[in-house]
Short mmCIF file of C-alpha atoms in Angstrom, two decimals:
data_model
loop_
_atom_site.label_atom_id
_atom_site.label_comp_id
_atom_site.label_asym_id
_atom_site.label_seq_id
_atom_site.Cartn_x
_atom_site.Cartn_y
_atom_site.Cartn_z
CA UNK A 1 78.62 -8.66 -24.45
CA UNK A 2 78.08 -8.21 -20.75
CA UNK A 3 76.37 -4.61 -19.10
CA UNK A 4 79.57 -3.35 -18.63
CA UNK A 5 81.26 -4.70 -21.84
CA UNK A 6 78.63 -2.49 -23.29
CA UNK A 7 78.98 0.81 -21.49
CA UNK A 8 82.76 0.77 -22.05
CA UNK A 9 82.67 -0.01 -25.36
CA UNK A 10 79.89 2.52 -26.09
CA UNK A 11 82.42 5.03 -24.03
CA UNK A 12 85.18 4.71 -25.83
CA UNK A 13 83.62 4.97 -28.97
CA UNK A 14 81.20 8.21 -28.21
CA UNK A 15 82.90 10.46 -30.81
CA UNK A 16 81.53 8.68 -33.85
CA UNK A 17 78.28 7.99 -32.16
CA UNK A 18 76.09 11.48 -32.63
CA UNK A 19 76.87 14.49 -34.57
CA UNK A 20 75.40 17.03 -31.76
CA UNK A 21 73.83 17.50 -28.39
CA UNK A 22 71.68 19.52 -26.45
CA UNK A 23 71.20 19.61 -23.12
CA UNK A 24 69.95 21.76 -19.34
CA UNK A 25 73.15 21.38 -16.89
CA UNK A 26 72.20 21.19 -13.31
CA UNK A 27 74.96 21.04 -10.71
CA UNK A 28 74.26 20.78 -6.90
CA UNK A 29 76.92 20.19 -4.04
CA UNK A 30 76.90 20.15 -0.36
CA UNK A 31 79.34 22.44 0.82
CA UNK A 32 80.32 21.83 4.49
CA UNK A 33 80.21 17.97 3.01
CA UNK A 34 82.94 18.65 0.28
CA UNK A 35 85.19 20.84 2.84
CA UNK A 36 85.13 17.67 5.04
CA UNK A 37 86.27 15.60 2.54
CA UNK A 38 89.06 17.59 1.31
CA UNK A 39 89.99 18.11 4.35
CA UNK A 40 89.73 13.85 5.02
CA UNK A 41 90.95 13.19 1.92
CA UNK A 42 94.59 15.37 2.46
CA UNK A 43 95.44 13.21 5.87
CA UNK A 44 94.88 10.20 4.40
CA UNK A 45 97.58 11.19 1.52
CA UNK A 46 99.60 12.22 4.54
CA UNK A 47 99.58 15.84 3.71
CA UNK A 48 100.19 18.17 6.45
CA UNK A 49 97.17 20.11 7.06
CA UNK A 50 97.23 23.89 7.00
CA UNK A 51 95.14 25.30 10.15
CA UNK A 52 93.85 28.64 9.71
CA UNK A 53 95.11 31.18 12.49
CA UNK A 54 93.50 33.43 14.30
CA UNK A 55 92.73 36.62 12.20
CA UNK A 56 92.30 34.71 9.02
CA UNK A 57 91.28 36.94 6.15
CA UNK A 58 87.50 34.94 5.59
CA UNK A 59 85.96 34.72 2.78
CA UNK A 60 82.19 35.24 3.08
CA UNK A 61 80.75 31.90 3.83
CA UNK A 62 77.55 31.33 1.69
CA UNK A 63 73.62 31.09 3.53
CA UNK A 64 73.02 28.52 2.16
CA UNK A 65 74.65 24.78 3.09
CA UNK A 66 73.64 23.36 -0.21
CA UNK A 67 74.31 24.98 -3.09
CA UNK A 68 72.80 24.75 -6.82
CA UNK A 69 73.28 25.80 -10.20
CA UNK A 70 71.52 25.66 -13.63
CA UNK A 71 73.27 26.21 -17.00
CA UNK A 72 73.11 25.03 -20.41
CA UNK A 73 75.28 22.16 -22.92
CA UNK A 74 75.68 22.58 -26.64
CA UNK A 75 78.25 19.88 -28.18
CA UNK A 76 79.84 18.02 -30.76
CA UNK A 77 82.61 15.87 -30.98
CA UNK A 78 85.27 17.92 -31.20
CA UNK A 79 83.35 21.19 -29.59
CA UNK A 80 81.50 22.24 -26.55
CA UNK A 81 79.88 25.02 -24.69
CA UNK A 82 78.80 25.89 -21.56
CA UNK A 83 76.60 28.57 -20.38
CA UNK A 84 76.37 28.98 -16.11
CA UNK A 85 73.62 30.90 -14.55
CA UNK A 86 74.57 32.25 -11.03
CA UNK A 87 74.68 29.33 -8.04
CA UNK A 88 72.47 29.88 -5.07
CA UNK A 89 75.73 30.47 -2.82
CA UNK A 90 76.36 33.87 -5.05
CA UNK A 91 72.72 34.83 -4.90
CA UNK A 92 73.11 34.52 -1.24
CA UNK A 93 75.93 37.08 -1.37
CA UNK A 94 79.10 34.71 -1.12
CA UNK A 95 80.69 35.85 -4.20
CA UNK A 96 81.21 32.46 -5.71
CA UNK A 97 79.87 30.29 -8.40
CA UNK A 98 78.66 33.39 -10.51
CA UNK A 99 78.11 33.26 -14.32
CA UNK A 100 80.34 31.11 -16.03
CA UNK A 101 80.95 30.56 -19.93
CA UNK A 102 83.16 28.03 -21.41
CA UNK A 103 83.46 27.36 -25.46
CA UNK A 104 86.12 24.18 -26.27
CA UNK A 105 87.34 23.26 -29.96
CA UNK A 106 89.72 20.20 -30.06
CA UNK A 107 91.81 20.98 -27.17
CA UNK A 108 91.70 25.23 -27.39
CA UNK A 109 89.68 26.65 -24.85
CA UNK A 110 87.96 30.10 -23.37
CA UNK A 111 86.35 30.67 -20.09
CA UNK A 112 84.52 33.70 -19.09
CA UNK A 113 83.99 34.33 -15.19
CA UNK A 114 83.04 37.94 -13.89
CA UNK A 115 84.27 39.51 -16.51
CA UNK A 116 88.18 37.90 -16.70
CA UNK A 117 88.84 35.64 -19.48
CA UNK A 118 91.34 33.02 -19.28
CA UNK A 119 92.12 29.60 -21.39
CA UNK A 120 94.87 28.30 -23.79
CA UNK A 121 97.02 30.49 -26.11
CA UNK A 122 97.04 31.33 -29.49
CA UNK A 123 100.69 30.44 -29.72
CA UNK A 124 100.19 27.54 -27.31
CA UNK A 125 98.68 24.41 -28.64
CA UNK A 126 96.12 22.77 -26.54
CA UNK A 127 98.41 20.25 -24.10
CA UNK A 128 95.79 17.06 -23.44
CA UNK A 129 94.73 18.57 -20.26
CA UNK A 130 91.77 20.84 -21.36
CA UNK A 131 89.81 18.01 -19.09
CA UNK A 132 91.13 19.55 -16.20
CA UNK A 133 90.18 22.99 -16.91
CA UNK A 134 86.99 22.70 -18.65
CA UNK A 135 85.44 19.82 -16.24
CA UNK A 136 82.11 19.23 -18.64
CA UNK A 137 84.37 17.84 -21.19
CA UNK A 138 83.82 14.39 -19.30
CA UNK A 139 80.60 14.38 -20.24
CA UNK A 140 81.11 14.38 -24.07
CA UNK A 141 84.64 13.42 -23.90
CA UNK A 142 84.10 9.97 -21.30
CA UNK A 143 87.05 7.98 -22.95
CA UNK A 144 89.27 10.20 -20.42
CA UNK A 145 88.20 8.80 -17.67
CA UNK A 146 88.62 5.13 -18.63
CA UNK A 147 92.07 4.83 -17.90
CA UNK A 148 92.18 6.49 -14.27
CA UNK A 149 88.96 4.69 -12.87
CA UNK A 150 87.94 1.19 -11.79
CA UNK A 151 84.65 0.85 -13.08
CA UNK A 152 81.94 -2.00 -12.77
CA UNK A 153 78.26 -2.30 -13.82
CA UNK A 154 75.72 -1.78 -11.45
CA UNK A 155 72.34 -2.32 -12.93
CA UNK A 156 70.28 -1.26 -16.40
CA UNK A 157 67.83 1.88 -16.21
CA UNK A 158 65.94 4.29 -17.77
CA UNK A 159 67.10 7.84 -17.97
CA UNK A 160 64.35 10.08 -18.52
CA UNK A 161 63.15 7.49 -21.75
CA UNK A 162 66.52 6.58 -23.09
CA UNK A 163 68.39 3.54 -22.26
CA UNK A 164 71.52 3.88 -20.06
CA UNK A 165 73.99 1.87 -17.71
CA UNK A 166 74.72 2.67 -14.15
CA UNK A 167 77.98 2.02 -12.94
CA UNK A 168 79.74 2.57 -10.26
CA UNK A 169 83.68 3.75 -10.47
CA UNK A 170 86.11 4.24 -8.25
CA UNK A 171 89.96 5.94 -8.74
CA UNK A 172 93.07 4.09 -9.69
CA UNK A 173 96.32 4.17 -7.39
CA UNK A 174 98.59 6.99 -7.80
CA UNK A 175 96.38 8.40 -10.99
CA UNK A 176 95.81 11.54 -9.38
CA UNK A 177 96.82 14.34 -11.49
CA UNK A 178 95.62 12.60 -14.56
CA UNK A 179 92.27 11.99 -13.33
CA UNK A 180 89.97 14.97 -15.42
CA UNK A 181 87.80 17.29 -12.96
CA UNK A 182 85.14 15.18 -12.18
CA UNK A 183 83.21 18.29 -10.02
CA UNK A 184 85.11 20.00 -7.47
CA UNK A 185 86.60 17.12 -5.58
CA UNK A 186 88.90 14.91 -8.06
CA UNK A 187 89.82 12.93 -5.35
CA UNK A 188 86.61 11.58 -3.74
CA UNK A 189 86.21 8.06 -3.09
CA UNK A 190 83.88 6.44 -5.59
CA UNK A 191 81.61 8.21 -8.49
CA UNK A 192 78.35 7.03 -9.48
CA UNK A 193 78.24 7.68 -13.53
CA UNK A 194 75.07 7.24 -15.86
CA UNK A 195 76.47 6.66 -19.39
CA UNK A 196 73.84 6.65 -22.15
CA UNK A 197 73.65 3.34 -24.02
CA UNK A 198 73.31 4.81 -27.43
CA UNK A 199 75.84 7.40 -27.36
CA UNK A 200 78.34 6.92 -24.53
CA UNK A 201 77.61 10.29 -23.64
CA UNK A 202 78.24 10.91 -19.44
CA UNK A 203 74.42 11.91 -18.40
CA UNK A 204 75.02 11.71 -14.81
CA UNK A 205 78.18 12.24 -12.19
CA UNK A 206 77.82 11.79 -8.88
CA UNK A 207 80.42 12.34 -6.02
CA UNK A 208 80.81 9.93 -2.76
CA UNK A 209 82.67 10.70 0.07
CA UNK A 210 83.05 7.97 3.06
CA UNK A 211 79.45 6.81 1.89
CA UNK A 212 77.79 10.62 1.74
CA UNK A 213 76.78 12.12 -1.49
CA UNK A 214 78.91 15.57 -1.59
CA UNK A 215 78.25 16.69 -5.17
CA UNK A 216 76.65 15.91 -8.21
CA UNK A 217 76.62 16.95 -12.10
CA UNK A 218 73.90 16.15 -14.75
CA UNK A 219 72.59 16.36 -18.23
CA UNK A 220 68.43 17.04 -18.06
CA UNK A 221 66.43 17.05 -21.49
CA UNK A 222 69.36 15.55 -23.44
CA UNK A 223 68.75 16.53 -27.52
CA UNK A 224 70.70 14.80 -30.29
CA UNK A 225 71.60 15.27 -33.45
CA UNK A 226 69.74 18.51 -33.81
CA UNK A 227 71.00 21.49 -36.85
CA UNK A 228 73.76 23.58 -34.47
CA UNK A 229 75.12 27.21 -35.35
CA UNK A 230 79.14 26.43 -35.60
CA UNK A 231 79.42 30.06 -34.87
CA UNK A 232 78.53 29.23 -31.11
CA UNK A 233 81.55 27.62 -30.71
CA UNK A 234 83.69 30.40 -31.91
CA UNK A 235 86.46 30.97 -29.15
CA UNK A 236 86.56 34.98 -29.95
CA UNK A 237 83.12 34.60 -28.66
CA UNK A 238 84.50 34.69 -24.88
CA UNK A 239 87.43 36.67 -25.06
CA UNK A 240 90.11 37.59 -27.66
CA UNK A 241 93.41 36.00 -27.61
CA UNK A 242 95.30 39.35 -26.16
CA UNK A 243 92.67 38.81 -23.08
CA UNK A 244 92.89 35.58 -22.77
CA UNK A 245 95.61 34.25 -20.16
CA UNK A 246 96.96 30.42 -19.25
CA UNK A 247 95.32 28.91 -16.43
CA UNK A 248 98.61 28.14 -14.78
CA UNK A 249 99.94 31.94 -14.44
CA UNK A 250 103.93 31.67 -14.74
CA UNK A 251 105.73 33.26 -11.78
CA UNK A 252 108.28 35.87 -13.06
CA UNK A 253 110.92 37.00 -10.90
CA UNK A 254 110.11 39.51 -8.00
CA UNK A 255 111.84 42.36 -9.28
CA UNK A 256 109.80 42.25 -12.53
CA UNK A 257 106.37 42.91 -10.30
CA UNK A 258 107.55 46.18 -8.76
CA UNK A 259 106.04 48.20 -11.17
CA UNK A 260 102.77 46.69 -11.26
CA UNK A 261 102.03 47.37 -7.32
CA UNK A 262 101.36 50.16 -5.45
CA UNK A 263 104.05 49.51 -2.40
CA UNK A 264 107.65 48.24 -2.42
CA UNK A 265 108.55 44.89 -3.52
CA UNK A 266 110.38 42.71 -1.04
CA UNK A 267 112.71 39.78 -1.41
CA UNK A 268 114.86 37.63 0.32
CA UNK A 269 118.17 38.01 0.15
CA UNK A 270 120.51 35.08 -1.28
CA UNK A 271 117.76 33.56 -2.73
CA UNK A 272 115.48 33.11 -5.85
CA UNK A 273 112.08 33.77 -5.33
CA UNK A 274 109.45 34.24 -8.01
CA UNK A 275 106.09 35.19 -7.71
CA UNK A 276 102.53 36.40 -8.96
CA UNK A 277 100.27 39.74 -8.79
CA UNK A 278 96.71 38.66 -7.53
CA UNK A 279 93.72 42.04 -7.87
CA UNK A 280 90.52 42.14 -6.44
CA UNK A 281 88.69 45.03 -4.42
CA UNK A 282 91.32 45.01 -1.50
CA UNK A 283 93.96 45.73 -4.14
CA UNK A 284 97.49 43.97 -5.56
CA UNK A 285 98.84 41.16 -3.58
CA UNK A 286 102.02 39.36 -4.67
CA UNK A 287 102.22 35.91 -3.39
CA UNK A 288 105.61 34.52 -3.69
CA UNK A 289 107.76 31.19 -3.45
CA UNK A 290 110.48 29.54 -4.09
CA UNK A 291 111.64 29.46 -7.74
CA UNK A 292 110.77 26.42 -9.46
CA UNK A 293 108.11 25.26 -6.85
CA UNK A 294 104.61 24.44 -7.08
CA UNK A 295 101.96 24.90 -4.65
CA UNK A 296 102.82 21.09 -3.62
CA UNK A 297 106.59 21.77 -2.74
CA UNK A 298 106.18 25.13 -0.77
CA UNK A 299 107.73 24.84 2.46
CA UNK A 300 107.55 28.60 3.19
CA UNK A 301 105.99 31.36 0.78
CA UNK A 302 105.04 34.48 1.99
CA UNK A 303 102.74 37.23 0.46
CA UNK A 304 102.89 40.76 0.79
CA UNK A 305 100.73 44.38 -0.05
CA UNK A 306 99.78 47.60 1.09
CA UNK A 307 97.75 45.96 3.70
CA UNK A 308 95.21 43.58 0.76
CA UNK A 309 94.31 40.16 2.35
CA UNK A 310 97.00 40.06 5.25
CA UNK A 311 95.55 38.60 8.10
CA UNK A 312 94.43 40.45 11.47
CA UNK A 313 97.25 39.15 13.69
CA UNK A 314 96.26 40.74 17.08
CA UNK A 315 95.81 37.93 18.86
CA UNK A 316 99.18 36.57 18.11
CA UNK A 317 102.30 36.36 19.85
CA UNK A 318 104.45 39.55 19.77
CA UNK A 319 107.84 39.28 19.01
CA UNK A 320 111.21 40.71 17.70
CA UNK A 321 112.89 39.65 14.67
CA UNK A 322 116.69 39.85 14.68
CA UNK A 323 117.29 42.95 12.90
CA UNK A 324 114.91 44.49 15.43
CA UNK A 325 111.99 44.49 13.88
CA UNK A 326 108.61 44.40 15.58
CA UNK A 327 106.45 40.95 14.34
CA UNK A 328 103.43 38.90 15.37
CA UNK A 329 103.39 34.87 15.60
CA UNK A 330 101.24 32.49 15.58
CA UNK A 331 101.39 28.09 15.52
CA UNK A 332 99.01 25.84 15.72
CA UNK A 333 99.15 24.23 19.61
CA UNK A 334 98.84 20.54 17.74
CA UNK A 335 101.16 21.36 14.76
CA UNK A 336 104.35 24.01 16.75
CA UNK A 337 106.65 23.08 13.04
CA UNK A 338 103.21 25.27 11.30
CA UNK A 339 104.37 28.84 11.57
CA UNK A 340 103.04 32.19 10.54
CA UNK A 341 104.25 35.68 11.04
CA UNK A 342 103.03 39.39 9.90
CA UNK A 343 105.17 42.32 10.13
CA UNK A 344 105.62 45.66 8.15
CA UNK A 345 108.98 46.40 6.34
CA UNK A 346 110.04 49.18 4.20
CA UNK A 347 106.20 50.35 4.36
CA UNK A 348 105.07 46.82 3.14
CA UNK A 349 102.75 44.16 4.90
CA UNK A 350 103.98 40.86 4.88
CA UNK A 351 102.98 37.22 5.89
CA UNK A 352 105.61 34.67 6.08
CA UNK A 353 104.01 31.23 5.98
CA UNK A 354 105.84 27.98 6.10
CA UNK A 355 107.22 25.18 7.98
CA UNK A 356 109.95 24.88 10.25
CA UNK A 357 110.02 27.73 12.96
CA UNK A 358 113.83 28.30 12.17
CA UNK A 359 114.31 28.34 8.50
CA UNK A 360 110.41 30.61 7.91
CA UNK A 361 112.23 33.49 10.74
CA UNK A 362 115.22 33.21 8.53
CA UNK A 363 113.32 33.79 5.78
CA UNK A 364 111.38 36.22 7.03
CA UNK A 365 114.89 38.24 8.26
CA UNK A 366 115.78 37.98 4.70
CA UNK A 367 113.46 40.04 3.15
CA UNK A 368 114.49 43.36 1.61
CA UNK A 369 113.20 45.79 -0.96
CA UNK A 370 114.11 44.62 -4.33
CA UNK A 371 116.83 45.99 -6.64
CA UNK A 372 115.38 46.62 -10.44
#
């Protein structure tokens, strides 16, 4: 059988290859390198590109341009877990990539991260794409990714003494959403992979971007078929199932929030928005949209608080909404269809963001407090 014969056949048959595995994680990523290539990677879709405005509510940016994390890998077939020290980035004070743990058994899952526990429910049976939320998986679970990459053999090596195949993969067409998380950026441009020859375990995934490395994952020290605890892997482990929550929160309608805020709940008249309650230290934030639509159909959304996350519009154009109200706008000079406005109403803070200048100040005229 040729190299690559090999690699895919020892991929798609990984499960009933070992019994268990052991292993350091290391993860490092250039970040100004993966925010260009998001960024690349949404024109070339044709995506409109949001531009930040003036006033932006930042989040801290991190002192350090490359960022790196250590962790640790305990597996089995049908189980995994994943233990995240602190990245560099949240050493450095940027509040991100803090400590992270993840346990998976079949397709239930738990994550822990600062303290808030999320994953699939008790009453909700695992839905195939625990990939996409738990993005080791790929590394024990590398059948996924056979069917949404091109892949072809590059050369035979030597990982660290054991045997393993370098190829080189890149994405197939319109396979976006069922590509699992490979890193950060599911959509980069080709992905170096290092599959172990014995196993078809995933000991190396690396991230291209327009011919720059952005990101890479890997397995150091892997350990096989060592005695593991089964209790590790116990999901009540990270959180129990009253705490845990599904990592796509259902918007309710916006009348059902009001009691969970501390200011008045606004809505637009004549139509059916739903929305979700966001906490951190600035306080509750509902963000809000159109009924029904996802993050990629939002034309216009707005969010809205006692003053949490709203963005500093003073050096935006003042203007007057038709019922008189007093508001602040702001497009982009290369993008006049991209508009944003803040205001106050009925003691609330809101920002109206959309597209199309007429339809997001109709919207934005709309907006009264809600009736419970």
């Amino acid at each position: 059988m040729s190299l690559l014969g090999d690699a895919l056949e020892s991929m798609s048959t990984s499960a009933g290859r070992w019994a268990s595995l052991q292993a350091d994680l290391h993860w490092w990523a250039d970040r100004a390198a993966l925010t260009r290539a998001r960024t690349a990677a949404a024109a070339a879709r044709g995506t409109p590109v949001d531009i930040q405005p003036p006033g932006f509510p930042r989040v801290p940016v991190a002192a350090v341009a490359v960022d790196e994390q250590r962790g640790s890998l305990l597996a089995t077939p049908r189980t995994l877990r994943v233990e995240w020290h602190a990245s560099a980035a949240a050493a450095a004070g940027a509040g991100a990539g803090g400590a992270v743990v993840a346990v998976v058994r079949g397709e239930e899952w738990r994550e822990r991260r600062a303290g808030s526990v999320r994953g699939s429910q008790v009453t909700d049976p695992g839905t195939g794409l625990t990939t996409r939320w738990v993005r080791e998986l790929v590394f024990v679970r590398p059948w996924r990714l056979l069917s949404c990459l091109h892949l072809k053999a590059c050369d035979a090596l030597d990982w660290h003494g054991r045997p393993a195949t370098w190829l080189r993969a890149e994405p197939r067409e319109n396979e976006f959403w069922s590509v699992p998380s490979l890193h950060s950026l599911t959509d980069g441009d080709a992905y170096d992979l290092v599959v172990d020859s014995a196993t078809g375990v995933l000991l190396d995934l690396t991230t291209w971007y327009a011919d720059q490395e952005v990101e890479r994952c890997w397995l150091g020290d892997p350990r096989f078929d060592a005695p593991v605890d089964p209790a590790s892997f116990d999901l009540e482990t990270i959180g129990t199932a009253a705490e845990a929550e599904s990592p796509i929160r259902r918007a309710r309608p916006l009348a059902s929030l009001a009691d969970e805020v501390d200011f008045t709940v606004l809505s637009p008249r004549g139509e059916h928005y739903t929305g979700v309650v966001d906490t951190d230290e600035g306080g509750s934030v509902v963000v809000a949209h159109p009924s029904g639509g996802g993050p990629g159909g939002w034309h216009r959304w707005f969010t809205q608080s006692g003053g949490a996350r709203m963005a500093d519009p003073a050096e935006w154009e003042p203007i007057q909404l038709p019922d008189g109200t007093h508001a602040r706008r702001w497009s982009p000079s290369g993008d006049p269809d991209q508009v944003h406005l803040r205001f106050e109403r009925a003691g609330t803070q809101v920002w109206v963001q959309g597209r199309g200048r007429r339809d997001v100040h109709r919207l934005a005229a709309s907006l009264e407090p809600v009736s419970r």
